[in-house]
């Protein structure tokens, strides 16, 4: 659905995005992650035809922005970081107005306005002036606006920022449900828990692409694994024994818990277990702790900064 090749965007002396390439398929949720100023919003703005790239190619649903801009705009929905609404008219009228830009029947338009205002808990307040809405309510209204024409591709820049936990949970559930509708979701978020629970693949960017992969692939990249061992007695007694095992790189002890970073766990874990058992030491728990997306992200960004 989205094909990007060697895309670069410069703003005078600043290169916001440099030579990025990726493909995103139908019904894929693609999380686009990176630190502040990494070029995420700039990329969304190029993909949604709001600004032109300095160089490179974009193809969306088989069309380029220059020859198929109108088609692209008709099949995308966009939630920006600071979505503007007409503050002096009602929420209902805002959606009614935005929906009029799209080629959808009057019936469908009314159905969708009702559906999304109800879904986001705003139906009772539909006649209130949008300017009187709270920040989170405006965010939900903006999301309803992005969805009103049932787009095939949805660009979401921080969709749950400013939402209360219950609403954020509901919005995440909704994003997940879009898979069934075969909607492609391009998701920018600083919430890495959200990215890991929703996305099929993540792309980590800092002006250039650092890595594109599924979470499982990212976990597989790293040959070092975190192991947690809970001993029956204070783990400090066993620190020397553990430290001396080849492949144990880092050891932290907290009461009867030992946390280890282990190199090549396939070889090292059996050695650790054998040493423990041979020494007649009682353990209650031995487990590999899966790296979170946050662990992996922070490592990748740190490596990039060290270059
Ligand atoms: P954040 O997570 O903070 O929202 P981001 O990854 O979305 O950051 P962008 O907004 O894409 O980052 O900005 C990338 C870089 O491009 C920044 O250095 C920013 O200052 C610069 N930039 C973006 N838009 C413009 C513009 N219109 N004029 C000049 N520089 C710009």
Coordinates of C-alpha atoms in Angstrom, one line a residue, residues 85-263:
X85 CA -10.9 21.9 14.5
X86 CA -13.3 24.6 13.7
X87 CA -13.6 25.8 17.3
X88 CA -16.8 27.9 16.8
X89 CA -19.0 25.2 15.4
X90 CA -20.3 22.0 17.0
X91 CA -18.5 18.7 17.0
X92 CA -21.3 17.3 14.7
X93 CA -20.9 20.2 12.3
X94 CA -17.2 19.8 12.2
X95 CA -17.5 16.2 11.1
X96 CA -20.3 17.0 8.7
X97 CA -18.1 19.7 7.1
X98 CA -15.0 17.5 6.8
X99 CA -17.0 14.5 5.5
X100 CA -18.4 16.7 2.7
X101 CA -14.9 16.7 1.1
X102 CA -15.2 13.0 0.4
X103 CA -17.3 11.2 -2.1
X104 CA -19.6 9.3 0.4
X105 CA -23.4 9.2 0.4
X106 CA -25.4 11.4 2.8
X107 CA -26.6 8.3 4.5
X108 CA -23.1 6.8 5.0
X109 CA -21.9 10.2 6.2
X110 CA -24.6 10.5 8.8
X111 CA -24.1 6.8 9.9
X112 CA -20.4 7.3 10.3
X113 CA -20.7 10.6 12.2
X114 CA -23.0 8.8 14.6
X115 CA -20.9 5.7 14.8
X116 CA -17.6 7.4 15.6
X117 CA -19.1 10.0 18.0
X118 CA -20.8 7.2 19.9
X119 CA -17.6 5.1 19.8
X120 CA -15.6 7.8 21.3
X121 CA -18.2 8.8 23.9
X122 CA -19.0 12.2 22.3
X123 CA -22.5 11.6 21.0
X124 CA -24.2 13.2 24.0
X125 CA -22.0 16.3 23.5
X126 CA -22.3 16.4 19.7
X127 CA -24.1 19.8 19.6
X128 CA -21.5 21.4 21.9
X129 CA -19.1 23.9 20.3
X130 CA -15.8 22.2 19.6
X131 CA -13.9 25.0 21.3
X132 CA -15.5 24.0 24.6
X133 CA -14.2 20.4 24.4
X134 CA -11.4 19.2 26.7
X135 CA -8.0 18.3 25.1
X136 CA -8.8 14.6 25.2
X137 CA -12.3 15.2 23.7
X138 CA -10.7 17.2 20.9
X139 CA -8.3 14.3 20.3
X140 CA -11.1 11.9 20.0
X141 CA -13.0 14.2 17.7
X142 CA -9.9 14.5 15.5
X143 CA -9.7 10.7 15.4
X144 CA -13.4 10.6 14.4
X145 CA -12.6 13.1 11.6
X146 CA -9.7 11.0 10.4
X147 CA -12.0 8.0 10.1
X148 CA -15.1 9.6 8.8
X149 CA -14.6 8.4 5.1
X150 CA -13.4 4.9 6.1
X151 CA -9.8 5.4 4.8
X152 CA -7.8 2.5 3.5
X153 CA -4.7 4.0 5.1
X154 CA -4.6 5.7 8.4
X155 CA -1.7 8.0 9.5
X156 CA -1.8 8.4 13.3
X157 CA 0.6 10.8 15.0
X158 CA 0.4 10.1 18.8
X159 CA -3.2 8.9 18.7
X160 CA -3.4 8.3 22.5
X161 CA -1.5 11.3 23.7
X162 CA -3.7 13.2 26.1
X163 CA -6.3 10.5 26.5
X164 CA -7.3 9.1 29.8
X165 CA -6.3 5.4 30.4
X166 CA -9.7 4.1 29.6
X167 CA -10.0 6.1 26.3
X168 CA -6.4 5.2 25.4
X169 CA -7.2 1.5 25.9
X170 CA -10.4 1.8 23.8
X171 CA -8.5 3.6 21.0
X172 CA -5.8 0.9 21.0
X173 CA -8.5 -1.8 20.8
X174 CA -10.0 0.1 17.9
X175 CA -6.7 0.4 16.0
X176 CA -6.2 -3.3 16.4
X177 CA -9.7 -4.0 15.1
X178 CA -8.8 -2.0 11.9
X179 CA -6.8 -5.1 10.8
X180 CA -10.1 -6.9 10.1
X181 CA -11.1 -4.0 7.8
X182 CA -7.8 -4.4 6.0
X183 CA -6.8 -0.9 6.9
X184 CA -3.1 0.0 6.8
X185 CA -2.0 1.9 9.9
X186 CA 1.1 4.1 10.0
X187 CA 1.5 4.7 13.7
X188 CA 3.9 7.3 15.3
X189 CA 4.0 7.0 19.0
X190 CA 6.4 7.6 21.9
X191 CA 4.5 4.9 23.8
X192 CA 6.7 1.9 23.2
X193 CA 4.3 -0.4 25.0
X194 CA 1.6 0.7 22.7
X195 CA 3.9 0.1 19.6
X196 CA 4.9 -3.3 20.8
X197 CA 1.3 -4.5 21.5
X198 CA -0.1 -3.1 18.3
X199 CA 2.4 -3.3 15.5
X200 CA 3.4 -6.0 13.0
X201 CA 6.7 -4.3 12.4
X202 CA 8.5 -1.3 13.9
X203 CA 10.7 1.2 12.1
X204 CA 13.2 3.1 14.2
X205 CA 14.3 6.3 12.7
X206 CA 16.7 9.1 13.5
X207 CA 16.8 11.1 10.3
X208 CA 17.9 7.9 8.7
X209 CA 16.4 4.5 9.3
X210 CA 18.1 2.6 12.0
X211 CA 16.2 -0.7 11.8
X212 CA 12.9 -2.1 10.4
X213 CA 11.8 -5.4 11.9
X214 CA 9.2 -7.3 13.8
X215 CA 9.6 -7.3 17.6
X216 CA 10.6 -11.0 17.4
X217 CA 13.2 -10.3 14.9
X218 CA 14.6 -7.5 17.0
X219 CA 14.7 -9.8 20.0
X220 CA 16.5 -12.4 17.9
X221 CA 19.2 -9.8 16.9
X222 CA 20.6 -9.7 20.3
X223 CA 22.8 -12.6 21.4
X224 CA 22.8 -11.3 25.0
X225 CA 19.8 -12.3 27.1
X226 CA 18.7 -11.4 30.5
X227 CA 18.3 -14.2 32.9
X228 CA 16.7 -14.1 36.3
X229 CA 17.4 -16.7 39.0
X230 CA 15.6 -16.7 42.3
X231 CA 17.5 -18.6 45.0
X232 CA 16.0 -20.0 48.2
X233 CA 18.7 -18.0 50.2
X234 CA 20.4 -14.7 49.7
X235 CA 21.9 -14.7 46.2
X236 CA 25.0 -12.8 47.4
X237 CA 26.4 -16.1 48.6
X238 CA 26.5 -17.3 45.0
X239 CA 27.8 -14.2 43.3
X240 CA 31.4 -15.5 42.9
X241 CA 30.2 -18.8 41.5
X242 CA 28.0 -17.0 38.9
X243 CA 30.6 -14.4 38.0
X244 CA 33.2 -17.0 37.2
X245 CA 31.0 -18.7 34.6
X246 CA 32.2 -17.9 31.1
X247 CA 29.4 -16.1 29.2
X248 CA 28.0 -14.3 32.2
X249 CA 28.6 -10.6 31.4
X250 CA 26.7 -8.7 34.0
X251 CA 25.4 -9.7 37.4
X252 CA 23.2 -7.8 39.7
X253 CA 22.0 -9.1 43.1
X254 CA 18.9 -8.0 44.9
X255 CA 18.2 -10.1 48.0
X256 CA 17.6 -13.6 46.8
X257 CA 17.3 -12.6 43.1
X258 CA 20.2 -12.6 40.7
X259 CA 19.8 -10.9 37.4
X260 CA 22.3 -11.8 34.7
X261 CA 23.1 -10.7 31.2
X262 CA 24.2 -13.9 29.5
X263 CA 26.1 -14.2 26.2

